[in-house]
PDB file of C-alpha atoms and ligand atoms in Angstrom:
ATOM      1  CA  MET A  21      35.270  57.598  -7.456  1.00 63.00           C
ATOM      2  CA  THR A  22      33.625  54.589  -5.942  1.00 93.00           C
ATOM      3  CA  LEU A  23      30.514  54.288  -3.832  1.00 98.00           C
ATOM      4  CA  SER A  24      31.208  50.624  -3.308  1.00 98.00           C
ATOM      5  CA  GLY A  25      29.991  49.485   0.128  1.00 97.00           C
ATOM      6  CA  LYS A  26      27.324  52.208   0.224  1.00 98.00           C
ATOM      7  CA  THR A  27      23.609  51.503  -0.097  1.00 98.00           C
ATOM      8  CA  ALA A  28      21.426  54.040  -1.905  1.00 99.00           C
ATOM      9  CA  VAL A  29      17.650  54.104  -1.484  1.00 99.00           C
ATOM     10  CA  ILE A  30      15.899  55.969  -4.297  1.00 99.00           C
ATOM     11  CA  THR A  31      12.170  56.610  -3.897  1.00 99.00           C
ATOM     12  CA  GLY A  32       9.984  56.438  -7.019  1.00 98.00           C
ATOM     13  CA  SER A  33      12.658  54.761  -9.089  1.00 98.00           C
ATOM     14  CA  ASN A  34      10.925  52.332 -11.458  1.00 98.00           C
ATOM     15  CA  SER A  35      10.997  54.978 -14.218  1.00 97.00           C
ATOM     16  CA  GLY A  36      12.300  58.369 -15.299  1.00 97.00           C
ATOM     17  CA  ILE A  37      14.694  60.378 -13.168  1.00 98.00           C
ATOM     18  CA  GLY A  38      14.647  57.980 -10.203  1.00 98.00           C
ATOM     19  CA  LEU A  39      15.683  55.053 -12.378  1.00 98.00           C
ATOM     20  CA  GLY A  40      18.340  57.204 -14.086  1.00 98.00           C
ATOM     21  CA  VAL A  41      19.755  58.245 -10.698  1.00 98.00           C
ATOM     22  CA  ALA A  42      19.747  54.619  -9.507  1.00 99.00           C
ATOM     23  CA  ILE A  43      21.695  53.510 -12.604  1.00 98.00           C
ATOM     24  CA  GLU A  44      24.322  56.284 -12.237  1.00 98.00           C
ATOM     25  CA  LEU A  45      24.782  55.462  -8.522  1.00 98.00           C
ATOM     26  CA  ALA A  46      25.100  51.755  -9.412  1.00 98.00           C
ATOM     27  CA  LYS A  47      27.697  52.626 -12.085  1.00 98.00           C
ATOM     28  CA  ALA A  48      29.630  54.401  -9.302  1.00 98.00           C
ATOM     29  CA  GLY A  49      29.512  51.157  -7.288  1.00 98.00           C
ATOM     30  CA  ALA A  50      26.621  51.708  -4.869  1.00 98.00           C
ATOM     31  CA  ASP A  51      24.156  48.975  -3.996  1.00 98.00           C
ATOM     32  CA  VAL A  52      20.711  50.312  -4.815  1.00 99.00           C
ATOM     33  CA  VAL A  53      17.168  49.908  -3.560  1.00 99.00           C
ATOM     34  CA  LEU A  54      14.541  50.758  -6.163  1.00 99.00           C
ATOM     35  CA  ASN A  55      10.999  51.657  -5.093  1.00 99.00           C
ATOM     36  CA  SER A  56       7.514  52.490  -6.234  1.00 98.00           C
ATOM     37  CA  PHE A  57       3.981  51.714  -5.098  1.00 98.00           C
ATOM     38  CA  THR A  58       3.521  48.814  -7.565  1.00 98.00           C
ATOM     39  CA  ASN A  59       4.767  45.252  -7.101  1.00 98.00           C
ATOM     40  CA  ARG A  60       5.053  43.896 -10.647  1.00 98.00           C
ATOM     41  CA  ASP A  61       7.495  41.395 -12.089  1.00 98.00           C
ATOM     42  CA  GLU A  62       8.914  44.154 -14.299  1.00 98.00           C
ATOM     43  CA  ASP A  63       9.737  46.272 -11.198  1.00 98.00           C
ATOM     44  CA  HIS A  64      11.878  43.441  -9.797  1.00 98.00           C
ATOM     45  CA  ALA A  65      13.307  42.785 -13.282  1.00 98.00           C
ATOM     46  CA  LEU A  66      14.654  46.380 -13.363  1.00 98.00           C
ATOM     47  CA  ALA A  67      16.607  45.694 -10.181  1.00 98.00           C
ATOM     48  CA  ALA A  68      17.915  42.390 -11.574  1.00 98.00           C
ATOM     49  CA  GLU A  69      19.079  44.182 -14.736  1.00 98.00           C
ATOM     50  CA  ILE A  70      20.970  46.849 -12.753  1.00 98.00           C
ATOM     51  CA  SER A  71      22.552  44.123 -10.681  1.00 98.00           C
ATOM     52  CA  LYS A  72      23.643  42.209 -13.794  1.00 98.00           C
ATOM     53  CA  ASN A  73      24.880  45.258 -15.722  1.00 98.00           C
ATOM     54  CA  HIS A  74      26.795  46.954 -12.918  1.00 98.00           C
ATOM     55  CA  GLY A  75      27.805  44.131 -10.547  1.00 97.00           C
ATOM     56  CA  VAL A  76      26.086  45.649  -7.516  1.00 98.00           C
ATOM     57  CA  ASN A  77      23.366  44.410  -5.215  1.00 98.00           C
ATOM     58  CA  ALA A  78      20.069  45.857  -6.463  1.00 98.00           C
ATOM     59  CA  ARG A  79      16.637  45.233  -4.948  1.00 98.00           C
ATOM     60  CA  TYR A  80      13.139  46.524  -5.545  1.00 99.00           C
ATOM     61  CA  ILE A  81      10.973  47.242  -2.489  1.00 99.00           C
ATOM     62  CA  GLN A  82       7.305  48.138  -2.901  1.00 98.00           C
ATOM     63  CA  ALA A  83       6.185  51.030  -0.666  1.00 99.00           C
ATOM     64  CA  ASP A  84       3.600  53.763  -1.152  1.00 99.00           C
ATOM     65  CA  MET A  85       5.229  57.152  -0.612  1.00 99.00           C
ATOM     66  CA  SER A  86       1.831  58.738   0.084  1.00 98.00           C
ATOM     67  CA  LYS A  87       1.840  56.892   3.435  1.00 98.00           C
ATOM     68  CA  GLY A  88       4.223  57.936   6.212  1.00 98.00           C
ATOM     69  CA  SER A  89       4.412  54.413   7.662  1.00 98.00           C
ATOM     70  CA  ASP A  90       5.360  52.965   4.228  1.00 99.00           C
ATOM     71  CA  CYS A  91       8.082  55.623   3.819  1.00 99.00           C
ATOM     72  CA  ARG A  92       9.653  54.720   7.142  1.00 99.00           C
ATOM     73  CA  LYS A  93       9.279  50.964   6.478  1.00 98.00           C
ATOM     74  CA  LEU A  94      11.035  51.341   3.102  1.00 99.00           C
ATOM     75  CA  ILE A  95      14.107  52.647   4.920  1.00 99.00           C
ATOM     76  CA  SER A  96      14.026  49.990   7.668  1.00 98.00           C
ATOM     77  CA  ASP A  97      13.414  47.189   5.122  1.00 98.00           C
ATOM     78  CA  SER A  98      16.441  48.416   3.145  1.00 98.00           C
ATOM     79  CA  GLY A  99      18.637  47.420   6.116  1.00 98.00           C
ATOM     80  CA  ARG A 100      20.966  50.350   5.621  1.00 97.00           C
ATOM     81  CA  CYS A 101      20.699  53.692   3.895  1.00 98.00           C
ATOM     82  CA  ASP A 102      23.912  55.622   3.278  1.00 99.00           C
ATOM     83  CA  ILE A 103      22.479  57.601   0.365  1.00 99.00           C
ATOM     84  CA  LEU A 104      18.847  58.672   0.381  1.00 99.00           C
ATOM     85  CA  VAL A 105      17.418  60.075  -2.849  1.00 99.00           C
ATOM     86  CA  ASN A 106      13.935  61.488  -2.377  1.00 99.00           C
ATOM     87  CA  ASN A 107      12.581  61.462  -5.913  1.00 98.00           C
ATOM     88  CA  ALA A 108       8.986  60.158  -5.925  1.00 98.00           C
ATOM     89  CA  GLY A 109       6.658  62.790  -7.286  1.00 97.00           C
ATOM     90  CA  ILE A 110       3.397  63.421  -9.102  1.00 95.00           C
ATOM     91  CA  GLN A 111       1.824  66.463 -10.753  1.00 92.00           C
ATOM     92  CA  HIS A 112      -1.659  67.917 -11.233  1.00 92.00           C
ATOM     93  CA  VAL A 113      -2.463  71.111 -13.104  1.00 91.00           C
ATOM     94  CA  ALA A 114      -5.529  73.273 -12.259  1.00 93.00           C
ATOM     95  CA  PRO A 115      -6.310  76.788 -11.005  1.00 96.00           C
ATOM     96  CA  ILE A 116      -6.280  77.107  -7.203  1.00 98.00           C
ATOM     97  CA  ASP A 117     -10.037  77.627  -6.900  1.00 98.00           C
ATOM     98  CA  GLU A 118     -10.664  74.466  -8.919  1.00 97.00           C
ATOM     99  CA  PHE A 119      -7.791  72.372  -7.544  1.00 97.00           C
ATOM    100  CA  PRO A 120      -9.207  69.050  -6.245  1.00 98.00           C
ATOM    101  CA  GLU A 121      -8.531  68.674  -2.507  1.00 98.00           C
ATOM    102  CA  ASP A 122      -7.541  65.018  -2.889  1.00 98.00           C
ATOM    103  CA  LYS A 123      -4.917  65.957  -5.519  1.00 98.00           C
ATOM    104  CA  TRP A 124      -3.517  68.667  -3.218  1.00 98.00           C
ATOM    105  CA  ASP A 125      -3.261  66.155  -0.357  1.00 98.00           C
ATOM    106  CA  ALA A 126      -1.661  63.472  -2.564  1.00 98.00           C
ATOM    107  CA  ILE A 127       0.938  65.870  -4.023  1.00 98.00           C
ATOM    108  CA  ILE A 128       1.899  67.242  -0.603  1.00 98.00           C
ATOM    109  CA  ALA A 129       2.130  63.682   0.774  1.00 99.00           C
ATOM    110  CA  ILE A 130       4.164  62.136  -2.083  1.00 98.00           C
ATOM    111  CA  ASN A 131       6.291  65.125  -3.148  1.00 98.00           C
ATOM    112  CA  LEU A 132       7.006  66.616   0.300  1.00 99.00           C
ATOM    113  CA  SER A 133       5.960  64.639   3.392  1.00 99.00           C
ATOM    114  CA  SER A 134       7.540  61.405   2.104  1.00 99.00           C
ATOM    115  CA  ALA A 135      10.950  63.134   2.192  1.00 99.00           C
ATOM    116  CA  PHE A 136      10.365  64.093   5.846  1.00 99.00           C
ATOM    117  CA  HIS A 137       9.494  60.491   6.786  1.00 99.00           C
ATOM    118  CA  THR A 138      12.349  58.834   4.869  1.00 99.00           C
ATOM    119  CA  THR A 139      14.871  61.383   6.152  1.00 99.00           C
ATOM    120  CA  ALA A 140      13.679  60.883   9.745  1.00 99.00           C
ATOM    121  CA  ALA A 141      14.128  57.124   9.348  1.00 99.00           C
ATOM    122  CA  ALA A 142      17.461  57.319   7.484  1.00 99.00           C
ATOM    123  CA  LEU A 143      19.402  59.826   9.626  1.00 99.00           C
ATOM    124  CA  PRO A 144      19.913  57.406  12.567  1.00 98.00           C
ATOM    125  CA  MET A 145      21.278  54.809  10.091  1.00 98.00           C
ATOM    126  CA  MET A 146      23.624  57.384   8.540  1.00 98.00           C
ATOM    127  CA  ARG A 147      24.813  58.439  12.007  1.00 98.00           C
ATOM    128  CA  ALA A 148      25.457  54.793  12.939  1.00 98.00           C
ATOM    129  CA  ALA A 149      27.389  54.277   9.684  1.00 98.00           C
ATOM    130  CA  GLY A 150      29.359  57.530  10.169  1.00 98.00           C
ATOM    131  CA  TRP A 151      28.522  58.875   6.685  1.00 98.00           C
ATOM    132  CA  GLY A 152      25.433  59.923   4.823  1.00 98.00           C
ATOM    133  CA  ARG A 153      24.104  61.826   1.837  1.00 99.00           C
ATOM    134  CA  VAL A 154      20.549  63.106   1.392  1.00 99.00           C
ATOM    135  CA  VAL A 155      19.758  64.126  -2.188  1.00 99.00           C
ATOM    136  CA  ASN A 156      16.308  65.603  -2.687  1.00 99.00           C
ATOM    137  CA  ILE A 157      15.008  65.860  -6.229  1.00 98.00           C
ATOM    138  CA  ALA A 158      13.191  69.206  -6.108  1.00 98.00           C
ATOM    139  CA  SER A 159      12.621  71.181  -9.328  1.00 98.00           C
ATOM    140  CA  ALA A 160      13.095  74.565 -10.974  1.00 97.00           C
ATOM    141  CA  HIS A 161       9.607  74.855  -9.489  1.00 97.00           C
ATOM    142  CA  GLY A 162      11.228  74.639  -6.044  1.00 98.00           C
ATOM    143  CA  LEU A 163      12.764  78.042  -6.785  1.00 98.00           C
ATOM    144  CA  THR A 164      10.257  79.722  -9.124  1.00 97.00           C
ATOM    145  CA  ALA A 165       6.520  79.445  -9.726  1.00 96.00           C
ATOM    146  CA  SER A 166       4.127  78.918 -12.626  1.00 93.00           C
ATOM    147  CA  PRO A 167       0.351  79.277 -12.632  1.00 93.00           C
ATOM    148  CA  PHE A 168      -1.910  76.236 -12.121  1.00 93.00           C
ATOM    149  CA  LYS A 169       0.694  74.116 -10.298  1.00 95.00           C
ATOM    150  CA  SER A 170      -0.012  75.306  -6.735  1.00 97.00           C
ATOM    151  CA  ALA A 171       0.413  71.976  -4.942  1.00 98.00           C
ATOM    152  CA  TYR A 172       3.532  70.958  -6.886  1.00 97.00           C
ATOM    153  CA  ILE A 173       5.180  74.342  -6.376  1.00 98.00           C
ATOM    154  CA  ALA A 174       4.278  74.489  -2.681  1.00 98.00           C
ATOM    155  CA  ALA A 175       5.639  70.950  -2.229  1.00 98.00           C
ATOM    156  CA  LYS A 176       8.878  71.593  -4.146  1.00 98.00           C
ATOM    157  CA  HIS A 177       9.546  74.880  -2.268  1.00 99.00           C
ATOM    158  CA  GLY A 178       8.896  72.820   0.878  1.00 99.00           C
ATOM    159  CA  VAL A 179      11.464  70.236  -0.226  1.00 99.00           C
ATOM    160  CA  VAL A 180      14.066  73.000  -0.601  1.00 99.00           C
ATOM    161  CA  GLY A 181      13.226  74.215   2.925  1.00 99.00           C
ATOM    162  CA  LEU A 182      13.389  70.692   4.360  1.00 99.00           C
ATOM    163  CA  THR A 183      16.770  70.239   2.655  1.00 99.00           C
ATOM    164  CA  LYS A 184      18.165  73.347   4.401  1.00 99.00           C
ATOM    165  CA  THR A 185      16.904  72.233   7.822  1.00 99.00           C
ATOM    166  CA  THR A 186      18.278  68.700   7.309  1.00 99.00           C
ATOM    167  CA  ALA A 187      21.644  70.254   6.437  1.00 99.00           C
ATOM    168  CA  LEU A 188      21.687  72.480   9.527  1.00 99.00           C
ATOM    169  CA  GLU A 189      20.756  69.598  11.845  1.00 99.00           C
ATOM    170  CA  THR A 190      23.607  67.474  10.424  1.00 99.00           C
ATOM    171  CA  ALA A 191      26.127  70.266   9.723  1.00 98.00           C
ATOM    172  CA  GLN A 192      28.738  69.032  12.212  1.00 98.00           C
ATOM    173  CA  GLU A 193      28.374  65.405  11.182  1.00 98.00           C
ATOM    174  CA  PRO A 194      29.711  63.576   8.088  1.00 98.00           C
ATOM    175  CA  ILE A 195      26.281  63.918   6.505  1.00 99.00           C
ATOM    176  CA  THR A 196      25.144  66.375   3.821  1.00 99.00           C
ATOM    177  CA  ALA A 197      21.723  67.271   2.425  1.00 99.00           C
ATOM    178  CA  ASN A 198      21.189  69.024  -0.886  1.00 99.00           C
ATOM    179  CA  ALA A 199      18.454  69.476  -3.453  1.00 99.00           C
ATOM    180  CA  ILE A 200      18.780  69.092  -7.214  1.00 99.00           C
ATOM    181  CA  CYS A 201      16.454  71.414  -9.136  1.00 98.00           C
ATOM    182  CA  PRO A 202      15.946  70.072 -12.663  1.00 98.00           C
ATOM    183  CA  GLY A 203      14.229  72.045 -15.379  1.00 97.00           C
ATOM    184  CA  TYR A 204      12.404  70.006 -18.034  1.00 95.00           C
ATOM    185  CA  VAL A 205      13.870  66.503 -18.190  1.00 97.00           C
ATOM    186  CA  LEU A 206      13.021  64.198 -21.068  1.00 93.00           C
ATOM    187  CA  THR A 207      11.460  61.277 -19.172  1.00 94.00           C
ATOM    188  CA  PRO A 208       8.948  58.798 -20.645  1.00 86.00           C
ATOM    189  CA  LEU A 209       6.241  60.865 -18.901  1.00 80.00           C
ATOM    190  CA  VAL A 210       7.277  64.052 -20.732  1.00 88.00           C
ATOM    191  CA  GLU A 211       7.900  62.211 -24.024  1.00 89.00           C
ATOM    192  CA  ALA A 212       4.331  60.858 -23.890  1.00 85.00           C
ATOM    193  CA  GLN A 213       2.914  64.410 -23.748  1.00 84.00           C
ATOM    194  CA  ILE A 214       4.546  65.456 -27.038  1.00 91.00           C
ATOM    195  CA  PRO A 215       2.166  63.753 -29.555  1.00 91.00           C
ATOM    196  CA  ASP A 216      -0.971  65.166 -27.851  1.00 89.00           C
ATOM    197  CA  THR A 217       0.507  68.671 -27.722  1.00 88.00           C
ATOM    198  CA  MET A 218       1.521  68.387 -31.403  1.00 94.00           C
ATOM    199  CA  ARG A 219      -2.115  67.604 -32.270  1.00 94.00           C
ATOM    200  CA  GLU A 220      -3.547  70.248 -29.903  1.00 90.00           C
ATOM    201  CA  TYR A 221      -1.433  73.112 -31.314  1.00 91.00           C
ATOM    202  CA  ASN A 222      -0.965  71.682 -34.822  1.00 95.00           C
ATOM    203  CA  MET A 223       2.794  71.943 -34.386  1.00 95.00           C
ATOM    204  CA  SER A 224       5.796  69.824 -35.307  1.00 96.00           C
ATOM    205  CA  ARG A 225       7.654  67.932 -32.576  1.00 94.00           C
ATOM    206  CA  GLU A 226      10.449  70.536 -32.730  1.00 93.00           C
ATOM    207  CA  GLU A 227       7.965  73.414 -32.341  1.00 94.00           C
ATOM    208  CA  VAL A 228       6.256  71.730 -29.367  1.00 92.00           C
ATOM    209  CA  VAL A 229       9.581  71.122 -27.665  1.00 93.00           C
ATOM    210  CA  LYS A 230      11.033  74.625 -28.262  1.00 91.00           C
ATOM    211  CA  ASN A 231       7.923  76.825 -28.161  1.00 90.00           C
ATOM    212  CA  VAL A 232       5.696  75.028 -25.653  1.00 89.00           C
ATOM    213  CA  MET A 233       7.749  72.813 -23.368  1.00 92.00           C
ATOM    214  CA  LEU A 234      11.052  74.655 -23.264  1.00 95.00           C
ATOM    215  CA  THR A 235       9.799  78.255 -23.337  1.00 94.00           C
ATOM    216  CA  ARG A 236      11.404  78.893 -19.939  1.00 94.00           C
ATOM    217  CA  GLN A 237      14.521  76.784 -20.548  1.00 96.00           C
ATOM    218  CA  PRO A 238      17.012  79.116 -22.301  1.00 96.00           C
ATOM    219  CA  SER A 239      19.196  76.240 -23.526  1.00 96.00           C
ATOM    220  CA  LYS A 240      16.165  75.060 -25.569  1.00 94.00           C
ATOM    221  CA  ASP A 241      17.266  71.552 -24.739  1.00 95.00           C
ATOM    222  CA  PHE A 242      15.978  69.012 -22.216  1.00 96.00           C
ATOM    223  CA  ALA A 243      18.080  67.920 -19.278  1.00 97.00           C
ATOM    224  CA  THR A 244      18.619  64.152 -19.190  1.00 97.00           C
ATOM    225  CA  VAL A 245      18.135  61.589 -16.442  1.00 98.00           C
ATOM    226  CA  GLU A 246      21.843  60.757 -16.782  1.00 98.00           C
ATOM    227  CA  GLN A 247      22.735  64.403 -16.011  1.00 98.00           C
ATOM    228  CA  VAL A 248      20.533  64.408 -12.897  1.00 98.00           C
ATOM    229  CA  GLY A 249      22.066  61.038 -11.953  1.00 98.00           C
ATOM    230  CA  GLY A 250      25.585  62.375 -12.517  1.00 98.00           C
ATOM    231  CA  THR A 251      24.828  65.391 -10.319  1.00 98.00           C
ATOM    232  CA  SER A 252      23.637  62.986  -7.603  1.00 98.00           C
ATOM    233  CA  VAL A 253      26.884  61.009  -7.878  1.00 98.00           C
ATOM    234  CA  PHE A 254      28.850  64.279  -7.590  1.00 98.00           C
ATOM    235  CA  LEU A 255      26.938  65.177  -4.393  1.00 98.00           C
ATOM    236  CA  CYS A 256      28.048  61.797  -2.982  1.00 98.00           C
ATOM    237  CA  SER A 257      31.708  62.416  -3.875  1.00 98.00           C
ATOM    238  CA  ASP A 258      34.459  63.688  -1.561  1.00 97.00           C
ATOM    239  CA  ALA A 259      34.558  66.918  -3.602  1.00 97.00           C
ATOM    240  CA  ALA A 260      31.053  67.694  -2.305  1.00 98.00           C
ATOM    241  CA  THR A 261      31.823  67.137   1.391  1.00 98.00           C
ATOM    242  CA  GLN A 262      31.357  70.838   2.231  1.00 98.00           C
ATOM    243  CA  ILE A 263      28.379  71.285  -0.079  1.00 98.00           C
ATOM    244  CA  THR A 264      25.314  71.115   2.127  1.00 99.00           C
ATOM    245  CA  GLY A 265      21.980  72.870   2.494  1.00 99.00           C
ATOM    246  CA  THR A 266      21.988  74.167  -1.045  1.00 98.00           C
ATOM    247  CA  THR A 267      20.316  73.677  -4.399  1.00 98.00           C
ATOM    248  CA  ILE A 268      21.976  72.703  -7.672  1.00 98.00           C
ATOM    249  CA  SER A 269      20.020  73.669 -10.772  1.00 98.00           C
ATOM    250  CA  VAL A 270      20.136  71.367 -13.800  1.00 98.00           C
ATOM    251  CA  ASP A 271      17.821  73.567 -15.827  1.00 98.00           C
ATOM    252  CA  GLY A 272      19.568  74.966 -18.929  1.00 98.00           C
ATOM    253  CA  GLY A 273      19.499  78.474 -17.406  1.00 98.00           C
ATOM    254  CA  TRP A 274      15.789  78.574 -16.402  1.00 97.00           C
ATOM    255  CA  THR A 275      16.423  80.136 -12.967  1.00 97.00           C
ATOM    256  CA  ALA A 276      18.936  82.663 -14.380  1.00 97.00           C
ATOM    257  CA  LEU A 277      16.145  84.418 -16.260  1.00 92.00           C
TER     258      LEU A 277
HETATM  259  P1  NAD B  17       8.025  59.703 -13.427  1.00 63.00           P
HETATM  260  O1  NAD B  17       6.537  59.703 -13.383  1.00 63.00           O
HETATM  261  O2  NAD B  17       8.732  58.965 -14.495  1.00 63.00           O
HETATM  262  O3  NAD B  17       8.605  59.229 -12.031  1.00 63.00           O
HETATM  263  C1  NAD B  17       7.912  59.365 -10.827  1.00 63.00           C
HETATM  264  C2  NAD B  17       8.242  58.175  -9.978  1.00 63.00           C
HETATM  265  O4  NAD B  17       7.538  58.286  -8.744  1.00 63.00           O
HETATM  266  C3  NAD B  17       7.780  56.863 -10.650  1.00 63.00           C
HETATM  267  O5  NAD B  17       8.736  55.879 -10.424  1.00 63.00           O
HETATM  268  C4  NAD B  17       6.485  56.556  -9.913  1.00 63.00           C
HETATM  269  O6  NAD B  17       6.202  55.176  -9.901  1.00 63.00           O
HETATM  270  C5  NAD B  17       6.846  57.070  -8.536  1.00 63.00           C
HETATM  271  N1  NAD B  17       5.691  57.299  -7.685  1.00 63.00           N
HETATM  272  C6  NAD B  17       4.558  58.004  -7.948  1.00 63.00           C
HETATM  273  N2  NAD B  17       3.705  57.905  -6.913  1.00 63.00           N
HETATM  274  C7  NAD B  17       4.320  57.145  -5.965  1.00 63.00           C
HETATM  275  C8  NAD B  17       3.945  56.662  -4.693  1.00 63.00           C
HETATM  276  N3  NAD B  17       2.756  56.948  -4.150  1.00 63.00           N
HETATM  277  N4  NAD B  17       4.818  55.873  -4.023  1.00 63.00           N
HETATM  278  C9  NAD B  17       6.017  55.540  -4.562  1.00 63.00           C
HETATM  279  N5  NAD B  17       6.413  55.972  -5.771  1.00 63.00           N
HETATM  280  C10 NAD B  17       5.578  56.750  -6.460  1.00 63.00           C
HETATM  281  O7  NAD B  17       8.459  61.253 -13.426  1.00 63.00           O
HETATM  282  P2  NAD B  17       9.892  61.937 -13.418  1.00 63.00           P
HETATM  283  O8  NAD B  17       9.807  63.004 -14.423  1.00 63.00           O
HETATM  284  O9  NAD B  17      10.996  60.953 -13.482  1.00 63.00           O
HETATM  285  O10 NAD B  17       9.887  62.645 -11.977  1.00 63.00           O
HETATM  286  C11 NAD B  17      10.705  62.227 -10.905  1.00 63.00           C
HETATM  287  C12 NAD B  17      10.915  63.389  -9.935  1.00 63.00           C
HETATM  288  O11 NAD B  17      11.595  64.432 -10.612  1.00 63.00           O
HETATM  289  C13 NAD B  17       9.617  63.974  -9.402  1.00 63.00           C
HETATM  290  O12 NAD B  17       9.779  64.331  -8.038  1.00 63.00           O
HETATM  291  C14 NAD B  17       9.440  65.219 -10.253  1.00 63.00           C
HETATM  292  O13 NAD B  17       8.699  66.204  -9.593  1.00 63.00           O
HETATM  293  C15 NAD B  17      10.886  65.636 -10.450  1.00 63.00           C
HETATM  294  N6  NAD B  17      11.110  66.507 -11.607  1.00 63.00           N
HETATM  295  C16 NAD B  17      10.832  66.076 -12.877  1.00 63.00           C
HETATM  296  C17 NAD B  17      11.056  66.944 -13.947  1.00 63.00           C
HETATM  297  C18 NAD B  17      10.800  66.540 -15.385  1.00 63.00           C
HETATM  298  O14 NAD B  17      10.823  67.405 -16.264  1.00 63.00           O
HETATM  299  N7  NAD B  17      10.579  65.285 -15.689  1.00 63.00           N
HETATM  300  C19 NAD B  17      11.557  68.207 -13.699  1.00 63.00           C
HETATM  301  C20 NAD B  17      11.834  68.614 -12.389  1.00 63.00           C
HETATM  302  C21 NAD B  17      11.603  67.739 -11.345  1.00 63.00           C
END
């Protein structure tokens, strides 16, 4: 399949899943717009590398997904947006009665409200282009809960709800909206937690991975950014034309439990 001629905007894509999704979409021929809130040389270098490796137009645009106006400006500055991947996200872990209000507000803004703003800005462009795909990176925590992650879980359930409404509002148009729900994905962020957890529990790397991180992931294996990227590419393919308003789990069986 080829996504050549399409432009994909991926929020929060200077690392981890967002970057992995951007690379898989570029491999499929899409021009890509990378984003995060920083504006460093290395951010722009990532775009240049994708461009060089995959022969597509790749740009990096700084925009803070905690601000509605930045979210909308990211889409307008991109010029066109055929594929919108809402991926930017942060986490904070604390019991509800101790959860800092500013962390709650930031998580709801970045993980949920940003997807509302970017979708609102992108749908008119998709309608004008006569084709569009919205891919929201939710989580297994968009379908199930865990203690101490109230804001993240509320936001990710919200993303699944927003996905369904986006799909219903575009159901009779050549536009689809779906959410990918990854379980644990081995990103640099997750990798960095392993040494501390090994020390904390006096465990080997294998024990930390299987008995701490992947307790709820029956496959006992991480998902990869390439797998989440490949699922995004599939949702942009002709085979997925009638797939809309749903969730696809990439979670090693987590939500089957
Ligand atoms: P990550 O920290 O590597 O990526 C998060 C991205 O969001 C980064 O590029 C970061 O710069 C960006 N970001 C953070 N705040 C931002 C802001 N204010 N404005 C713009 N960009 C901002 O983490 P990741 O694991 O790749 O997570 C990516 C997405 O996948 C998140 O939505 C996360 O909830 C979701 N997810 C991750 C996992 C996992 O196990 N890693 C599992 C399920 C869902």
